[in-house]
Phi, psi and omega in degrees: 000321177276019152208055177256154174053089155023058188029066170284318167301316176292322181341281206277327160300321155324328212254331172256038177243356168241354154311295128018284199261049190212297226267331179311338176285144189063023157251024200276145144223151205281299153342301189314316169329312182260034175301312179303305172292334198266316215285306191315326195295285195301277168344279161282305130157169222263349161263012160280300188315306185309308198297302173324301175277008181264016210263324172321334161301324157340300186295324184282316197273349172088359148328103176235349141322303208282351211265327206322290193323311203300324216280326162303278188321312181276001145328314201264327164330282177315315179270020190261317215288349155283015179228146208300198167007067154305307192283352165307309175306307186317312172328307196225000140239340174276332169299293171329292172280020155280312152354289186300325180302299178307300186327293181327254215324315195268288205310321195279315168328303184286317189315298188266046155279117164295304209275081192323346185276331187282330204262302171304263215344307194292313178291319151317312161271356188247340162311308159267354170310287169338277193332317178283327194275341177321319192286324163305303178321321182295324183329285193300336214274337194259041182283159177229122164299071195292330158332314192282297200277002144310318168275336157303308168346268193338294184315304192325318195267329192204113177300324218239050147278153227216115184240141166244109160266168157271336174240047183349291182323331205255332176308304174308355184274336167244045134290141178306308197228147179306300193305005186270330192255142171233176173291161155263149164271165187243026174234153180292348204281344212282344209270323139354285215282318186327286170308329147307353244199338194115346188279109173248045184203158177227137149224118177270110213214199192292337206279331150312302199295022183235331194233313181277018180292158207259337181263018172076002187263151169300148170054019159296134196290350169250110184311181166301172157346273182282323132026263171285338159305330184277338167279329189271334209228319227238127173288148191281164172286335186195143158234134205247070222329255170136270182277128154293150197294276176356286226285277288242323172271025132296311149318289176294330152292318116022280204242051228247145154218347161231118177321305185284340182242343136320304167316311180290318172313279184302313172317322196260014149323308166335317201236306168310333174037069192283337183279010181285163144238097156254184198229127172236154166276154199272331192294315192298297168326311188284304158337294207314298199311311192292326182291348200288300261226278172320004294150293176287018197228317181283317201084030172267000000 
């Protein structure tokens, strides 16, 4: 795989695990530690965490085959929580051997139950265990792509319209020409060059509180400058539900880097309603900003 199209997969894995160990600096919180274990609770549910952490039985019976798969994870548990994009790791080193940890456990539990009641129970419980990731999954399996049908919107009016996301890579992929859709800038003067150049739209979605924050930390509850002013003052052209609150504490623990400001962030989702995609005219934006700006030149 890493070296099919001239090793373009090692390129980019390499290049952002060193990307990576540069943006990890000066993000440490003490919080933050208990990123792994809270992710096994929160995520998933307290009778996946409860099973996991029964794995400590081991340590007692002296299993030290059966303790590996657990005894890995929380290796690695520790050492991911010094590094950014924690729910990446969760994802694609950790889930796997929890799994494997949870099997070990629950097989040895129905094995040794004397008690057939003891015995339905575990199973019952591991039944409802199902039920719950049954549900999530379903959750995640119906996201709907409001990128795609945003720019479906858009085209109906103009083919060749011409867009500014906050998640560009994945918007321009449903753009007539790649070259249609940019980045936001992250100052009000970029929205000028924008507009000359042709570009009449903004879209704005989850993926700013990761690039646009106005103090640069993820997932801080206030955008840049003009930004939050088009959230706070100028009605959108369109709103799109996008993310479900499930996909949106995922999202955001994902791309997670401090816990305690993670945290705060889905809580105020409830009313803030973070998980939108909206669509502004850029023209509209542009006024606004000028009346502002005049407004500040009066002292009014």
């Amino acid at each position: 795989i890493g070296d099919i199209d001239d090793g373009a997969n090692t390129r980019i894995v390499f290049a952002w695990i060193f990307h990576q160990s540069n943006l990890a600096k000066g993000q440490l919180d003490f919080l933050s530690f208990f990123s792994y274990p809270f992710y096994l609770f929160y995520l998933e549910s307290f009778i996946l965490g409860g099973l996991f952490f029964a794995n400590c039985f081991y340590i007692y019976k002296k299993e030290w085959g059966k303790l590996l798969p657990f005894a890995l994870t929380c290796f690695q548990m520790l050492m991911f929580s010094f590094a950014q994009e924690k729910g990446a790791r969760y994802i694609t080193a950790d889930l796997p051997l929890i799994a494997i940890a949870v099997s070990f456990i629950v097989v040895d539990l129905i094995q040794s139950a004397k008690k057939p009641v003891v015995r339905n129970a575990i199973i019952g419980l591991i039944i409802i265990m199902f039920g719950i990731h049954g549900y999530k999954s379903y959750d995640i399996m119906c996201f709907h792509n409001a990128y795609q049908e945003s720019m479906a919107d858009l085209r109906k009016t103009d083919n060749d319209i011409k867009v500014a996301s906050s998640q560009f890579m994945v918007q321009k992929i449903h753009a007539a020409s790649p070259k249609y859709v940019t980045g936001l800038p992250q100052q009000a003067q970029g929205l000028l060059i924008l507009y000359a150049n042709g570009f009449r739209y903004l879209v704005i979605d989850p993926q700013a509180y990761i690039s646009y924050t106005r103090d640069g930390r993820r997932f801080s509850p206030e955008l840049t400058g003009y930004m939050e002013m088009a959230k706070r003052v100028i009605k959108p052209v369109k709103v799109y539900p996008h993310f479900s609150d499930e996909l949106l504490k995922r999202f955001v623990l994902e791309h997670n880097v401090n816990l305690r400001e993670s945290l705060n962030f889905i809580q105020k989702n409830k009313t803030e309603h973070y998980g939108e995609l909206k669509v502004y005219d850029l023209r509209t934006i542009m006024v606004v900003l000028k009346e502002l700006q005049q407004r500040k030149v009066q002292g009014i």
